[in-house]
PDB file of C-alpha atoms in Angstrom:
ATOM      1  CA  MET A   1      33.299  12.993 -23.837  1.00 71.00           C
ATOM      2  CA  SER A   2      37.497  11.738 -23.594  1.00 89.00           C
ATOM      3  CA  LYS A   3      38.508   8.318 -22.554  1.00 94.00           C
ATOM      4  CA  LYS A   4      41.464   7.499 -21.205  1.00 96.00           C
ATOM      5  CA  PHE A   5      43.674   6.311 -24.252  1.00 96.00           C
ATOM      6  CA  PHE A   6      43.909   2.635 -23.942  1.00 95.00           C
ATOM      7  CA  ASP A   7      40.418   2.543 -23.574  1.00 94.00           C
ATOM      8  CA  VAL A   8      39.737   4.111 -27.179  1.00 94.00           C
ATOM      9  CA  PHE A   9      43.048   1.270 -28.042  1.00 94.00           C
ATOM     10  CA  PRO A  10      42.523  -1.177 -25.980  1.00 95.00           C
ATOM     11  CA  THR A  11      43.958  -3.412 -28.279  1.00 94.00           C
ATOM     12  CA  LEU A  12      47.275  -1.459 -29.258  1.00 95.00           C
ATOM     13  CA  LYS A  13      50.741  -2.946 -28.516  1.00 96.00           C
ATOM     14  CA  LEU A  14      52.997  -0.476 -27.749  1.00 96.00           C
ATOM     15  CA  ASP A  15      56.758  -0.722 -25.442  1.00 95.00           C
ATOM     16  CA  ASP A  16      57.161  -0.195 -21.557  1.00 95.00           C
ATOM     17  CA  LYS A  17      58.130   3.064 -21.523  1.00 95.00           C
ATOM     18  CA  THR A  18      55.232   4.466 -24.207  1.00 96.00           C
ATOM     19  CA  SER A  19      52.717   2.673 -22.911  1.00 96.00           C
ATOM     20  CA  ALA A  20      54.021   4.612 -19.503  1.00 96.00           C
ATOM     21  CA  LEU A  21      53.507   7.819 -21.228  1.00 96.00           C
ATOM     22  CA  PHE A  22      50.346   7.172 -22.422  1.00 96.00           C
ATOM     23  CA  ALA A  23      48.866   5.706 -19.550  1.00 95.00           C
ATOM     24  CA  ASP A  24      46.769   8.936 -18.282  1.00 94.00           C
ATOM     25  CA  VAL A  25      46.711  10.407 -21.885  1.00 96.00           C
ATOM     26  CA  GLU A  26      43.050  11.552 -22.278  1.00 96.00           C
ATOM     27  CA  VAL A  27      41.625  10.690 -26.288  1.00 96.00           C
ATOM     28  CA  THR A  28      39.616  14.162 -26.886  1.00 96.00           C
ATOM     29  CA  LYS A  29      38.276  13.598 -29.577  1.00 95.00           C
ATOM     30  CA  VAL A  30      38.743  10.526 -33.172  1.00 93.00           C
ATOM     31  CA  ALA A  31      37.943  12.070 -36.068  1.00 93.00           C
ATOM     32  CA  SER A  32      37.948  10.997 -40.008  1.00 90.00           C
ATOM     33  CA  ASN A  33      36.729  12.155 -42.993  1.00 82.00           C
ATOM     34  CA  SER A  34      34.509   9.940 -45.429  1.00 79.00           C
ATOM     35  CA  ASP A  35      36.938   8.744 -47.452  1.00 81.00           C
ATOM     36  CA  ARG A  36      38.582   8.200 -44.538  1.00 81.00           C
ATOM     37  CA  VAL A  37      42.251   9.225 -46.129  1.00 89.00           C
ATOM     38  CA  TYR A  38      43.206  10.718 -42.091  1.00 91.00           C
ATOM     39  CA  LEU A  39      41.951   9.557 -39.081  1.00 93.00           C
ATOM     40  CA  HIS A  40      43.136  12.304 -36.195  1.00 95.00           C
ATOM     41  CA  VAL A  41      43.506  11.397 -32.334  1.00 96.00           C
ATOM     42  CA  HIS A  42      42.641  14.211 -30.589  1.00 97.00           C
ATOM     43  CA  ILE A  43      45.105  13.828 -26.563  1.00 97.00           C
ATOM     44  CA  SER A  44      45.073  16.452 -23.897  1.00 96.00           C
ATOM     45  CA  SER A  45      47.936  14.942 -21.395  1.00 95.00           C
ATOM     46  CA  THR A  46      49.166  16.820 -17.903  1.00 94.00           C
ATOM     47  CA  HIS A  47      53.039  16.041 -18.802  1.00 94.00           C
ATOM     48  CA  LEU A  48      55.329  16.139 -22.210  1.00 94.00           C
ATOM     49  CA  ILE A  49      54.835  13.847 -24.785  1.00 95.00           C
ATOM     50  CA  PRO A  50      58.299  13.726 -26.505  1.00 95.00           C
ATOM     51  CA  LYS A  51      57.475  13.826 -30.099  1.00 95.00           C
ATOM     52  CA  VAL A  52      59.002  10.352 -31.048  1.00 96.00           C
ATOM     53  CA  ASN A  53      56.422   8.704 -29.018  1.00 97.00           C
ATOM     54  CA  ILE A  54      53.821  10.821 -30.938  1.00 97.00           C
ATOM     55  CA  TYR A  55      55.308   9.707 -34.301  1.00 97.00           C
ATOM     56  CA  TYR A  56      55.469   5.537 -32.689  1.00 97.00           C
ATOM     57  CA  VAL A  57      52.134   5.581 -31.570  1.00 97.00           C
ATOM     58  CA  GLU A  58      50.974   7.270 -35.267  1.00 96.00           C
ATOM     59  CA  SER A  59      52.888   4.219 -36.886  1.00 95.00           C
ATOM     60  CA  ALA A  60      51.901   1.823 -33.887  1.00 96.00           C
ATOM     61  CA  ILE A  61      48.079   2.475 -34.467  1.00 95.00           C
ATOM     62  CA  LYS A  62      48.209   2.428 -38.835  1.00 95.00           C
ATOM     63  CA  GLU A  63      50.425  -1.080 -38.692  1.00 94.00           C
ATOM     64  CA  GLN A  64      48.184  -3.087 -35.928  1.00 94.00           C
ATOM     65  CA  LEU A  65      44.739  -1.204 -36.470  1.00 92.00           C
ATOM     66  CA  PHE A  66      44.495  -0.602 -39.796  1.00 89.00           C
ATOM     67  CA  GLY A  67      47.198  -2.409 -41.548  1.00 87.00           C
ATOM     68  CA  THR A  68      47.924  -1.618 -45.684  1.00 85.00           C
ATOM     69  CA  THR A  69      44.832   0.034 -45.804  1.00 87.00           C
ATOM     70  CA  SER A  70      46.089   4.042 -47.147  1.00 88.00           C
ATOM     71  CA  ILE A  71      44.700   5.937 -44.009  1.00 91.00           C
ATOM     72  CA  ARG A  72      47.549   8.899 -42.468  1.00 93.00           C
ATOM     73  CA  ILE A  73      47.187   8.530 -38.730  1.00 94.00           C
ATOM     74  CA  ARG A  74      47.859  11.684 -36.633  1.00 95.00           C
ATOM     75  CA  VAL A  75      48.042  12.441 -33.048  1.00 96.00           C
ATOM     76  CA  VAL A  76      47.160  16.000 -31.878  1.00 95.00           C
ATOM     77  CA  GLU A  77      48.446  16.990 -28.268  1.00 94.00           C
ATOM     78  CA  SER A  78      47.244  19.164 -26.026  1.00 93.00           C
ATOM     79  CA  TYR A  79      49.172  19.114 -22.453  1.00 93.00           C
ATOM     80  CA  HIS A  80      47.963  20.791 -19.808  1.00 92.00           C
ATOM     81  CA  LEU A  81      51.088  21.930 -17.837  1.00 90.00           C
ATOM     82  CA  SER A  82      51.578  23.026 -14.225  1.00 89.00           C
ATOM     83  CA  GLU A  83      53.486  25.941 -13.382  1.00 87.00           C
ATOM     84  CA  GLN A  84      56.791  24.091 -13.468  1.00 87.00           C
ATOM     85  CA  TYR A  85      56.508  24.210 -17.217  1.00 87.00           C
ATOM     86  CA  THR A  86      57.527  27.817 -17.724  1.00 88.00           C
ATOM     87  CA  PRO A  87      58.866  28.716 -21.374  1.00 88.00           C
ATOM     88  CA  GLU A  88      62.572  28.180 -20.748  1.00 90.00           C
ATOM     89  CA  ASN A  89      61.347  24.775 -19.195  1.00 90.00           C
ATOM     90  CA  LEU A  90      59.576  24.097 -21.947  1.00 90.00           C
ATOM     91  CA  MET A  91      61.487  24.723 -24.767  1.00 91.00           C
ATOM     92  CA  LYS A  92      64.862  22.615 -22.860  1.00 91.00           C
ATOM     93  CA  GLU A  93      62.218  19.782 -22.616  1.00 91.00           C
ATOM     94  CA  TYR A  94      60.753  19.814 -25.811  1.00 92.00           C
ATOM     95  CA  TYR A  95      63.931  21.034 -28.036  1.00 94.00           C
ATOM     96  CA  GLU A  96      64.550  17.797 -29.269  1.00 95.00           C
ATOM     97  CA  SER A  97      61.056  17.429 -30.136  1.00 94.00           C
ATOM     98  CA  ILE A  98      60.697  20.657 -31.784  1.00 94.00           C
ATOM     99  CA  LEU A  99      63.500  19.539 -33.938  1.00 94.00           C
ATOM    100  CA  LEU A 100      62.113  16.049 -34.945  1.00 94.00           C
ATOM    101  CA  GLU A 101      58.860  17.414 -36.214  1.00 93.00           C
ATOM    102  CA  LEU A 102      60.949  20.350 -38.245  1.00 94.00           C
ATOM    103  CA  LYS A 103      63.071  17.405 -39.474  1.00 94.00           C
ATOM    104  CA  ASN A 104      59.963  15.423 -40.197  1.00 92.00           C
ATOM    105  CA  ARG A 105      59.061  18.278 -41.945  1.00 91.00           C
ATOM    106  CA  SER A 106      61.512  19.596 -44.113  1.00 93.00           C
ATOM    107  CA  ILE A 107      65.366  18.798 -43.742  1.00 96.00           C
ATOM    108  CA  VAL A 108      66.031  22.403 -44.561  1.00 95.00           C
ATOM    109  CA  GLU A 109      63.960  23.692 -41.527  1.00 94.00           C
ATOM    110  CA  TYR A 110      65.923  21.108 -39.216  1.00 95.00           C
ATOM    111  CA  ASN A 111      69.108  22.479 -40.150  1.00 95.00           C
ATOM    112  CA  VAL A 112      67.684  25.971 -39.491  1.00 94.00           C
ATOM    113  CA  MET A 113      66.852  25.395 -35.946  1.00 95.00           C
ATOM    114  CA  SER A 114      69.779  23.145 -35.531  1.00 95.00           C
ATOM    115  CA  ASN A 115      72.143  26.409 -36.423  1.00 94.00           C
ATOM    116  CA  THR A 116      69.737  29.108 -34.363  1.00 94.00           C
ATOM    117  CA  LYS A 117      70.897  29.999 -30.773  1.00 94.00           C
ATOM    118  CA  TYR A 118      67.775  31.022 -28.208  1.00 94.00           C
ATOM    119  CA  ARG A 119      67.846  32.624 -25.070  1.00 93.00           C
ATOM    120  CA  PHE A 120      65.469  33.498 -22.648  1.00 93.00           C
ATOM    121  CA  GLU A 121      64.542  36.806 -20.897  1.00 91.00           C
ATOM    122  CA  GLU A 122      62.159  36.154 -18.425  1.00 86.00           C
ATOM    123  CA  ASP A 123      59.678  34.869 -19.897  1.00 82.00           C
ATOM    124  CA  ASN A 124      60.513  36.264 -23.690  1.00 88.00           C
ATOM    125  CA  LEU A 125      61.791  33.756 -26.114  1.00 92.00           C
ATOM    126  CA  PHE A 126      64.844  35.333 -28.866  1.00 94.00           C
ATOM    127  CA  LEU A 127      65.823  33.460 -31.247  1.00 93.00           C
ATOM    128  CA  GLN A 128      68.895  34.693 -33.207  1.00 94.00           C
ATOM    129  CA  PHE A 129      68.930  32.279 -36.807  1.00 94.00           C
ATOM    130  CA  GLU A 130      71.850  32.822 -38.921  1.00 93.00           C
ATOM    131  CA  ASP A 131      73.048  35.376 -41.194  1.00 92.00           C
ATOM    132  CA  SER A 132      72.015  33.943 -44.882  1.00 93.00           C
ATOM    133  CA  ILE A 133      68.633  33.733 -47.188  1.00 94.00           C
ATOM    134  CA  VAL A 134      67.533  30.159 -46.455  1.00 93.00           C
ATOM    135  CA  ALA A 135      67.292  31.012 -42.849  1.00 93.00           C
ATOM    136  CA  GLU A 136      65.348  34.532 -43.414  1.00 92.00           C
ATOM    137  CA  LYS A 137      63.155  32.369 -45.855  1.00 93.00           C
ATOM    138  CA  LYS A 138      62.618  29.449 -42.978  1.00 93.00           C
ATOM    139  CA  ALA A 139      62.399  31.776 -40.191  1.00 93.00           C
ATOM    140  CA  ASP A 140      58.531  32.336 -39.978  1.00 93.00           C
ATOM    141  CA  ILE A 141      57.884  28.984 -40.532  1.00 93.00           C
ATOM    142  CA  ILE A 142      59.983  28.449 -37.644  1.00 93.00           C
ATOM    143  CA  ILE A 143      58.653  30.829 -35.100  1.00 93.00           C
ATOM    144  CA  SER A 144      55.146  29.863 -36.403  1.00 93.00           C
ATOM    145  CA  LEU A 145      55.554  26.011 -35.087  1.00 90.00           C
ATOM    146  CA  ILE A 146      57.407  26.817 -31.622  1.00 91.00           C
ATOM    147  CA  ARG A 147      54.738  29.415 -31.470  1.00 90.00           C
ATOM    148  CA  GLU A 148      51.848  26.169 -31.759  1.00 87.00           C
ATOM    149  CA  VAL A 149      54.078  24.555 -29.480  1.00 84.00           C
ATOM    150  CA  PHE A 150      54.187  27.265 -27.155  1.00 82.00           C
TER     151      PHE A 150
END
């Protein structure tokens, strides 16, 4: 059974913009392991939340609720978007978040994607990677992330 984000985290203090983004977000699951090494907060939203705000919330939960405890917080997003979010609109809207996620994982993957051109034909996404060994090696990882997003 899901609950509103601020019902699950009533004492969490966020900036006004992020609070507004999370006001109608539902928490569908909170999971941890027995060692309490990680905490995964699964959320569901009807609107996109920029990745920078997701990372901010992860950091705020860690700092405000767990202090110096060595626990990793991860917010796992699930979106239920309206039909206005065609694949092309989604890419326009979420492109910076994709880059940020890649940058946090690997600066090389970020650089490869930054230099990749993309286009849509109907609802099909075509990526044109640079002709390099690095791009060739990272293409599958980037494509996998983009598939996960879509």
